[in-house]
PDB file of C-alpha atoms in Angstrom:
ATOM      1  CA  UNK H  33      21.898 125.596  94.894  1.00  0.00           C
ATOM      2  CA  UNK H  34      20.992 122.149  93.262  1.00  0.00           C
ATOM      3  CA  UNK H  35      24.236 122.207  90.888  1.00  0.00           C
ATOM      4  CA  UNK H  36      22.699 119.804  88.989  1.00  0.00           C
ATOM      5  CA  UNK H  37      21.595 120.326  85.304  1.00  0.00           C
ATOM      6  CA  UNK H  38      18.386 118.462  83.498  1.00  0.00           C
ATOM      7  CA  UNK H  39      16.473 119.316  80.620  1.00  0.00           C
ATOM      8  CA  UNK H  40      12.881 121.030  81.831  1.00  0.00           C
ATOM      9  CA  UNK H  41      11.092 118.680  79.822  1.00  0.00           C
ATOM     10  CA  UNK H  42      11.059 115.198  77.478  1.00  0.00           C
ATOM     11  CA  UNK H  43       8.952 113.202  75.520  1.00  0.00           C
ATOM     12  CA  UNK H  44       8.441 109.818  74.906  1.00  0.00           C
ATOM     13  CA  UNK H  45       6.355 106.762  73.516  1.00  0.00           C
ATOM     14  CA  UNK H  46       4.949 103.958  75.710  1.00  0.00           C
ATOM     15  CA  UNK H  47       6.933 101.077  76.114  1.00  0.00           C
ATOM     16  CA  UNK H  48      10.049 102.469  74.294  1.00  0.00           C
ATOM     17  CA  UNK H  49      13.001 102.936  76.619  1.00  0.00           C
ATOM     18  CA  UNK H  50      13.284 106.718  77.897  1.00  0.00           C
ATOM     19  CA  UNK H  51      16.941 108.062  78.809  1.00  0.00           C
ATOM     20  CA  UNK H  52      16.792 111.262  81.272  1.00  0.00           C
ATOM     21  CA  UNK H  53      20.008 112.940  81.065  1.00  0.00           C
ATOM     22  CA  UNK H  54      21.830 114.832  84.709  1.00  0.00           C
ATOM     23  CA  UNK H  55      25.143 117.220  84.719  1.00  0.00           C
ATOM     24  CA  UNK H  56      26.688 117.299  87.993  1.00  0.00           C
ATOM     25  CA  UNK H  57      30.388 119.019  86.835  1.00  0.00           C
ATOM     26  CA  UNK H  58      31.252 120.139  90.540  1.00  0.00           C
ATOM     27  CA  UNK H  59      30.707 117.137  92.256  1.00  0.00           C
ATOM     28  CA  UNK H  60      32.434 116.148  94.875  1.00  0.00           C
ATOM     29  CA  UNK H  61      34.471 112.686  95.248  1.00  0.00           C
ATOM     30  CA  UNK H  62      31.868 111.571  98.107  1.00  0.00           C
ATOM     31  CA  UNK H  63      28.661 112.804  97.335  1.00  0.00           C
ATOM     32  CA  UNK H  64      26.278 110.155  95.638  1.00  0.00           C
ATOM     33  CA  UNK H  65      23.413 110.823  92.572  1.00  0.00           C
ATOM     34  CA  UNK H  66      20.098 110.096  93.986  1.00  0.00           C
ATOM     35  CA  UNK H  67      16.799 109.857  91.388  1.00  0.00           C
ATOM     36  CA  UNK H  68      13.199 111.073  92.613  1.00  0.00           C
ATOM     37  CA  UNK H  69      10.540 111.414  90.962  1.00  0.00           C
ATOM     38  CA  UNK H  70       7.329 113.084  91.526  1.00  0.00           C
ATOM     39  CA  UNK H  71       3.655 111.722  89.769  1.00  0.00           C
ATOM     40  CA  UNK H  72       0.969 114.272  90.163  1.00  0.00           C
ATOM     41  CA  UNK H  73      -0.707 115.491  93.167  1.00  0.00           C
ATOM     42  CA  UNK H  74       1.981 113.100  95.023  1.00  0.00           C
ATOM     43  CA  UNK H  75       4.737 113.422  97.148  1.00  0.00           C
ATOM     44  CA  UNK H  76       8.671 112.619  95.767  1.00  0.00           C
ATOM     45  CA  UNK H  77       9.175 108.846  95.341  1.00  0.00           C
ATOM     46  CA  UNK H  78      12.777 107.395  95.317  1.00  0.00           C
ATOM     47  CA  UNK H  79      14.115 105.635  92.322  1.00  0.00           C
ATOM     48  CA  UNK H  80      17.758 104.694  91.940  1.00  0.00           C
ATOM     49  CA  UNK H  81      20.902 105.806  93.588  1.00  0.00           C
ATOM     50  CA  UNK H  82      24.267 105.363  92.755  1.00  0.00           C
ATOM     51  CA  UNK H  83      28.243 106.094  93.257  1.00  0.00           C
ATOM     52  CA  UNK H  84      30.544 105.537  90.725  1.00  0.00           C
ATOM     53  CA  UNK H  85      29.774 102.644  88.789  1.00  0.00           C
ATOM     54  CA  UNK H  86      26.207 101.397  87.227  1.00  0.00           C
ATOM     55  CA  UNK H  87      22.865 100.301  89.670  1.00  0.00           C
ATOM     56  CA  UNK H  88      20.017  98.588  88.740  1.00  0.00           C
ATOM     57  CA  UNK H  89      16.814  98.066  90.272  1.00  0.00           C
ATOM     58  CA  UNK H  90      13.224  96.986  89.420  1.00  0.00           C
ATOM     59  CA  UNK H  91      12.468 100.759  88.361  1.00  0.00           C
ATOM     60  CA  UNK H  92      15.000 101.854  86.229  1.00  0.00           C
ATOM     61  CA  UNK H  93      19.224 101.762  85.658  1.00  0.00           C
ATOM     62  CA  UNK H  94      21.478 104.378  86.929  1.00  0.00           C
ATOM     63  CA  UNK H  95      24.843 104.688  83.834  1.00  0.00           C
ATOM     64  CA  UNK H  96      27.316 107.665  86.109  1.00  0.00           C
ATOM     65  CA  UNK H  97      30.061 108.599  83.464  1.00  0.00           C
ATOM     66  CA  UNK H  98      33.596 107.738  84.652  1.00  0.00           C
ATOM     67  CA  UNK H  99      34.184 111.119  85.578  1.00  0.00           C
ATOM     68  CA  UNK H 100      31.703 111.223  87.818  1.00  0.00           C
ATOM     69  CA  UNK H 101      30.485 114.819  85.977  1.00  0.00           C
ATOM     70  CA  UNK H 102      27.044 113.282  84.446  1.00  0.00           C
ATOM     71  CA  UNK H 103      24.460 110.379  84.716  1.00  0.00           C
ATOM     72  CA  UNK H 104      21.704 109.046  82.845  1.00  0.00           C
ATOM     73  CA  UNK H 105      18.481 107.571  84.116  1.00  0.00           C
ATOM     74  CA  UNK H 106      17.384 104.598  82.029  1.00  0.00           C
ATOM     75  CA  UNK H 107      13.760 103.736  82.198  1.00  0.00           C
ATOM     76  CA  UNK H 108      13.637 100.457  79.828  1.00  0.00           C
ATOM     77  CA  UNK H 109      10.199 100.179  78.821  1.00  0.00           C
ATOM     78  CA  UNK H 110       7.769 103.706  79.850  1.00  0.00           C
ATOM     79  CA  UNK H 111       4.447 103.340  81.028  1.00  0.00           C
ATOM     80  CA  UNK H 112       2.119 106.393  80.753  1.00  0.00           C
ATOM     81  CA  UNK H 113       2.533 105.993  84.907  1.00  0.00           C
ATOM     82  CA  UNK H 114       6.175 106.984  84.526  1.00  0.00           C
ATOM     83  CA  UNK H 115       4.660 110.325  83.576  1.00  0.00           C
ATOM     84  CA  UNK H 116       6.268 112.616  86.476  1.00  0.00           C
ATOM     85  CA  UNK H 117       8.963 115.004  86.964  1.00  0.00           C
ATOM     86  CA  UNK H 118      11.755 113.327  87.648  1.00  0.00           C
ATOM     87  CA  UNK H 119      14.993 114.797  90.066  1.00  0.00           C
ATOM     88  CA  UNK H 120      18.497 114.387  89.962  1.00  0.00           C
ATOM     89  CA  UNK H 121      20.298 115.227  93.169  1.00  0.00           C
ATOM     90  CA  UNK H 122      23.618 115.364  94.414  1.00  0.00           C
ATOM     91  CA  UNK H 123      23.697 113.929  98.134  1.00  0.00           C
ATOM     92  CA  UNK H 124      26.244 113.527 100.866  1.00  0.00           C
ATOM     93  CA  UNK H 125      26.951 110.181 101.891  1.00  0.00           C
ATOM     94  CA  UNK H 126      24.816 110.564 105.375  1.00  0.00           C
ATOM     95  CA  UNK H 127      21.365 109.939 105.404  1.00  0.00           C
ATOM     96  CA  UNK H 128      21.222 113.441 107.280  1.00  0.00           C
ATOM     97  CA  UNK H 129      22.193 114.999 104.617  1.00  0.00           C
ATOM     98  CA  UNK H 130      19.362 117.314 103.092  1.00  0.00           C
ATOM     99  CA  UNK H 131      18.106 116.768  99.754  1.00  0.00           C
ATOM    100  CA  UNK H 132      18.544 119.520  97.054  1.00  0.00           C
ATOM    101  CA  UNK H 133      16.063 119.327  94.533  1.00  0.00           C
ATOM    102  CA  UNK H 134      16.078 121.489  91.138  1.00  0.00           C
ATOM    103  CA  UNK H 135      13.664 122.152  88.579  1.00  0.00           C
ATOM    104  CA  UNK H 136      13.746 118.600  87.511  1.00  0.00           C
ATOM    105  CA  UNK H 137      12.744 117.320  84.238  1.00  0.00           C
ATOM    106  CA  UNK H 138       8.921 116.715  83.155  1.00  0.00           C
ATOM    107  CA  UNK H 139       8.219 113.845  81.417  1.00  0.00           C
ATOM    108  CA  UNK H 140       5.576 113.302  79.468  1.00  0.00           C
ATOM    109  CA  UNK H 141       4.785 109.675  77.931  1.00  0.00           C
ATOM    110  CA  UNK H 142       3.004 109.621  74.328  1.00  0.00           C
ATOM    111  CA  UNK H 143       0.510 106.605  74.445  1.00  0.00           C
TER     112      UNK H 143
ATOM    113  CA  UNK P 253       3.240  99.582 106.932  1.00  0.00           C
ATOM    114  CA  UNK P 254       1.886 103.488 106.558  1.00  0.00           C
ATOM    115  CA  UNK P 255       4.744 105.104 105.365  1.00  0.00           C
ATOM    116  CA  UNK P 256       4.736 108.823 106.033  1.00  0.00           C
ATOM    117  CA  UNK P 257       1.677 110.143 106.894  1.00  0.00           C
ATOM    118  CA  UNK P 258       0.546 114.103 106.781  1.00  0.00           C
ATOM    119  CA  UNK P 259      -2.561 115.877 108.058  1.00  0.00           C
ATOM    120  CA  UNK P 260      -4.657 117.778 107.455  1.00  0.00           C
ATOM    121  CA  UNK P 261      -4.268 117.121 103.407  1.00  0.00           C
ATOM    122  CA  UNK P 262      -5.969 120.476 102.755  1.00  0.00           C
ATOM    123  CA  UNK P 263      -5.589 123.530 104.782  1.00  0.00           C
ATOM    124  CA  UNK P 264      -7.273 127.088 103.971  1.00  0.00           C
ATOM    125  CA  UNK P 265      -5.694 129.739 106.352  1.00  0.00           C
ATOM    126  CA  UNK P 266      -6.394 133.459 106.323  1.00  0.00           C
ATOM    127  CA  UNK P 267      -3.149 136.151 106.105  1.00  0.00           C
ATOM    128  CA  UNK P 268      -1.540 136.180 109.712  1.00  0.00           C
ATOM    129  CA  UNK P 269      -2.691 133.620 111.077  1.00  0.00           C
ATOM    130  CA  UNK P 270      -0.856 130.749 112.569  1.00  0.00           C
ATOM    131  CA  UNK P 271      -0.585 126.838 111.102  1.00  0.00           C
ATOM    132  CA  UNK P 272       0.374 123.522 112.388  1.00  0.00           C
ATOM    133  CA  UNK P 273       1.185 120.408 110.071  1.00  0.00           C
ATOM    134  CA  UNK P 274       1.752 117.405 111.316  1.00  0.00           C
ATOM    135  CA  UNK P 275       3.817 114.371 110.470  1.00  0.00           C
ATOM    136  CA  UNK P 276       4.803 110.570 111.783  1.00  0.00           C
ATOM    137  CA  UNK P 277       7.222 109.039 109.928  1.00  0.00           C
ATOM    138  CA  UNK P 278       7.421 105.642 108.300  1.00  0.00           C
ATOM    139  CA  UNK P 279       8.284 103.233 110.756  1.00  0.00           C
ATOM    140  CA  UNK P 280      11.737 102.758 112.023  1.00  0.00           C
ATOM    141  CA  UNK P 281      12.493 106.202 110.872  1.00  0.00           C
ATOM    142  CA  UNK P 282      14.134 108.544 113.275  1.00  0.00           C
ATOM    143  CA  UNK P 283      14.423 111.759 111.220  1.00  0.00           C
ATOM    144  CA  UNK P 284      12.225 113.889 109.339  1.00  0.00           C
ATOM    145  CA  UNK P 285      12.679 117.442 106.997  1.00  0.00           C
ATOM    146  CA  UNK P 286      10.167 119.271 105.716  1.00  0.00           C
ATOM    147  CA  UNK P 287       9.813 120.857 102.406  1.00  0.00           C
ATOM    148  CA  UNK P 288       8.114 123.658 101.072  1.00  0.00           C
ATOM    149  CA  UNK P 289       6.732 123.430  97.492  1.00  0.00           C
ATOM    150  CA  UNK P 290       5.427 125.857  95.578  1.00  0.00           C
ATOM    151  CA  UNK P 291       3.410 125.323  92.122  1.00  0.00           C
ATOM    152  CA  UNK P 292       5.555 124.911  89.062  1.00  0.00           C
ATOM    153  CA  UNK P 293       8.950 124.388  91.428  1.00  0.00           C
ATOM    154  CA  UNK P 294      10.962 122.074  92.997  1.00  0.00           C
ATOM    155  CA  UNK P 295      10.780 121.507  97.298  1.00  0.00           C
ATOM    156  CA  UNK P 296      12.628 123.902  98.740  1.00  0.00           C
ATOM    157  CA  UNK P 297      14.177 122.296 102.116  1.00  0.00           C
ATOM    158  CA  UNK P 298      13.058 123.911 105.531  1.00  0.00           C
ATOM    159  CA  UNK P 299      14.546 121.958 108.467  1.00  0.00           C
ATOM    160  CA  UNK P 300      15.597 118.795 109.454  1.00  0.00           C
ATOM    161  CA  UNK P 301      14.459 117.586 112.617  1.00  0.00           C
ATOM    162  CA  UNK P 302      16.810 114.207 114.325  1.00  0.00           C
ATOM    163  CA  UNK P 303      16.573 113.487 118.296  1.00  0.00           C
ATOM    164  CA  UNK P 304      14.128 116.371 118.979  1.00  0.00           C
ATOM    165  CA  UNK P 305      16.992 119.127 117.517  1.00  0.00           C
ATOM    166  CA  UNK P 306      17.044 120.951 114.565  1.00  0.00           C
ATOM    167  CA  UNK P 307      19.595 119.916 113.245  1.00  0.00           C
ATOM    168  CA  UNK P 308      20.075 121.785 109.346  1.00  0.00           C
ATOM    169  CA  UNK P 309      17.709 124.714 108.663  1.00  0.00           C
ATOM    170  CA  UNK P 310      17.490 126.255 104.674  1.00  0.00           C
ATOM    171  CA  UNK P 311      16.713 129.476 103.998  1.00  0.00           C
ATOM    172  CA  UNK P 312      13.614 130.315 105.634  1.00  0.00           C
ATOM    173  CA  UNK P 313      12.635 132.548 108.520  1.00  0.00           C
ATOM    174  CA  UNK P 314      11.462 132.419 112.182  1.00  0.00           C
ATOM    175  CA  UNK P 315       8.016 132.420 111.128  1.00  0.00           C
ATOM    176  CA  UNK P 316       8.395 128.856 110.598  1.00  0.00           C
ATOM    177  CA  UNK P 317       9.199 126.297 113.389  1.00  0.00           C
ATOM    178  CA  UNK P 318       9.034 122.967 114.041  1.00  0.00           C
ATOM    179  CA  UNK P 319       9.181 120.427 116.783  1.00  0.00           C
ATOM    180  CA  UNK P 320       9.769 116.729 116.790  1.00  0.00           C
ATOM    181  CA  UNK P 321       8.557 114.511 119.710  1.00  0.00           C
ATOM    182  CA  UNK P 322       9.638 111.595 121.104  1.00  0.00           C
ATOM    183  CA  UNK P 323       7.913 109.276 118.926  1.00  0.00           C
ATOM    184  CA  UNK P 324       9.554 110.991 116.200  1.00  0.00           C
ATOM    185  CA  UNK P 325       6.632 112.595 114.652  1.00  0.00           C
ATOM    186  CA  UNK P 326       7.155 116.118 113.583  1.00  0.00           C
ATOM    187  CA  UNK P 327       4.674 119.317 113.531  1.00  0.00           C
ATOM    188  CA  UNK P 328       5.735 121.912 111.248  1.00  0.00           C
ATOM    189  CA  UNK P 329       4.542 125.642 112.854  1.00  0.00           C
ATOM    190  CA  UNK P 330       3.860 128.787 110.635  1.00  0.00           C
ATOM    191  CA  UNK P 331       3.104 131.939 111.861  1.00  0.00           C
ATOM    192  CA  UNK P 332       1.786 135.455 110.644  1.00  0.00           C
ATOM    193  CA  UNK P 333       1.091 133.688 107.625  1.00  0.00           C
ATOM    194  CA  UNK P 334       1.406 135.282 104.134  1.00  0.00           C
ATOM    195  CA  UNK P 335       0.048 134.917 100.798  1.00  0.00           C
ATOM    196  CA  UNK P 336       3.423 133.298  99.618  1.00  0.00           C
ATOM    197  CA  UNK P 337       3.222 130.756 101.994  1.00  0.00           C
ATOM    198  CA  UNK P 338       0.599 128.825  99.934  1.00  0.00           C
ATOM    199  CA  UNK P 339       1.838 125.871  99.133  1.00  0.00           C
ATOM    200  CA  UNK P 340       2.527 121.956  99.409  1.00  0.00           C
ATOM    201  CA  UNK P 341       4.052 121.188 102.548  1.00  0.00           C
ATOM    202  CA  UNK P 342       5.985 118.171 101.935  1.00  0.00           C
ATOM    203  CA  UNK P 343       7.339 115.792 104.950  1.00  0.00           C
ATOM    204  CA  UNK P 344      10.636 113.432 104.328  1.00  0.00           C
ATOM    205  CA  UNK P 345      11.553 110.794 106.778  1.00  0.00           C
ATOM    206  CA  UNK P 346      14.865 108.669 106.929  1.00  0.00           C
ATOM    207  CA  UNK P 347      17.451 107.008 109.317  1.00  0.00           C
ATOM    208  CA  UNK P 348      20.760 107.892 110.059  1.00  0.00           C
ATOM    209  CA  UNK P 349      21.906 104.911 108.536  1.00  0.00           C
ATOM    210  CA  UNK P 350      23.972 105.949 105.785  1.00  0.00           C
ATOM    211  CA  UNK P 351      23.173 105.909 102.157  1.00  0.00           C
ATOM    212  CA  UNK P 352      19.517 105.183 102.324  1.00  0.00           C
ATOM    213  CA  UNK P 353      16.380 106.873 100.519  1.00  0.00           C
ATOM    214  CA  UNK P 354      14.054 109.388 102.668  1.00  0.00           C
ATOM    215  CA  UNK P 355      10.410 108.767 101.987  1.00  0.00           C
ATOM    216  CA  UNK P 356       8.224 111.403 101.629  1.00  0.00           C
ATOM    217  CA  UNK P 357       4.352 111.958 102.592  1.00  0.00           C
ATOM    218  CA  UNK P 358       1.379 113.074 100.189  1.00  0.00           C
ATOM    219  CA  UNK P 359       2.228 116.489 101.372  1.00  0.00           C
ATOM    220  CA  UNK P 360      -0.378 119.202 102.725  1.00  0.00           C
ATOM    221  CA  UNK P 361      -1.642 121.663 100.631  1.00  0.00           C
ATOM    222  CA  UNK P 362      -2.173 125.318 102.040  1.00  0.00           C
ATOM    223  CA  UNK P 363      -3.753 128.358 100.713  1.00  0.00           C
ATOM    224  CA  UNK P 364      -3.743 131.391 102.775  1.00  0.00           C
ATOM    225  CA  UNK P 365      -5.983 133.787 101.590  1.00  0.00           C
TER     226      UNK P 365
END
């Protein structure tokens, strides 16, 4: 059971900013939202993780609503190699912790 | 650095037979899971694998098995294979240092046919 919610698929135009919506209602106070992503014929690739308030990194911004309930991936400019499927997970707070993936969301980047 | 490395990348097995995967870790990594990933779908999780033990198992049965070895490599075992079991094997590795990312290998691709 992910118990996470994404859209199956999005579309958008190169270098335009791309915002890939997660609902995680049930999550739990500790459990953190970790972003993979997955490019064809390749294994998962980590992007962002985050807690409670916003991360940043060289790939892409994590926004988690205050509640905690939802979270938005923030690619700022797309580049037909951000075409992948991209995975929101819920995660415990050890790195033992298994990782849960979903159906994801498929994004596909209009040149 | 090699990251996490899988072989064989390609595997073509016939029904009942038995498989091995293999897997090393990226380096300073002391666990690895494996993941089962079938076309169209998300990994599914198999096992995790820390100081030699299984230590969390999904919802798969006996038929698959694993090992880890000291060097913290894994092997991923199959047996009496079945036509569902084509798929891409994926390997994850990570630390028990908390809140860090696993990295995970190109993956092996079975058929059984």
């Amino acid at each position: 059971d992910a118990k996470t919610t994404q859209p199956n698929s999005m579309e958008s135009n190169e270098e335009e900013p791309v915002h890939l919506p997660c609902n995680h209602s049930t999550i739990s106070g500790t459990d953190y939202i970790h972003w993979y992503r997955q490019l064809p014929s390749q294994g998962p690739e980590y992007v962002i993780h985050g807690l409670t308030s916003n991360v940043n990194n060289r790939m892409a911004s994590l926004a988690i609503a205050e509640d905690r309930k939802s979270s938005t991936l923030i690619l700022h400019r797309a580049t037909l190699r951000d075409a992948a499927v991209y995975y929101c997970i819920r995660r415990g707070f050890s790195s033992a912790s298994k990782i849960i993936f979903g159906s994801g969301t498929r994004l596909s980047i209009r040149p | 650095d090699a990251g996490v490395t899988q072989s064989p990348t390609h595997l073509i097995k016939t029904r009942g037979q038995q498989v091995t995967l293999r897997c090393s870790p990226k380096s300073g990594h002391d666990t690895v899971s494996w993941y089962q990933q079938a076309l169209g779908q998300g990994p599914q999780f198999i096992f995790q694998y820390y100081e030699e033990e299984e230590r969390q198992r999904g919802n798969f049965p006996d038929r698959f098995s694993g090992h880890q070895f000291p060097n913290y490599s894994s092997e991923l075992n199959v047996n009496a294979l079945l036509l569902g079991d084509s798929a891409l094997y994926l390997c994850a590795s990570g630390t028990t240092v908390p809140n860090t990312e696993a990295f995970f290998g190109q993956g092996t691709r079975l058929t059984v046919v």
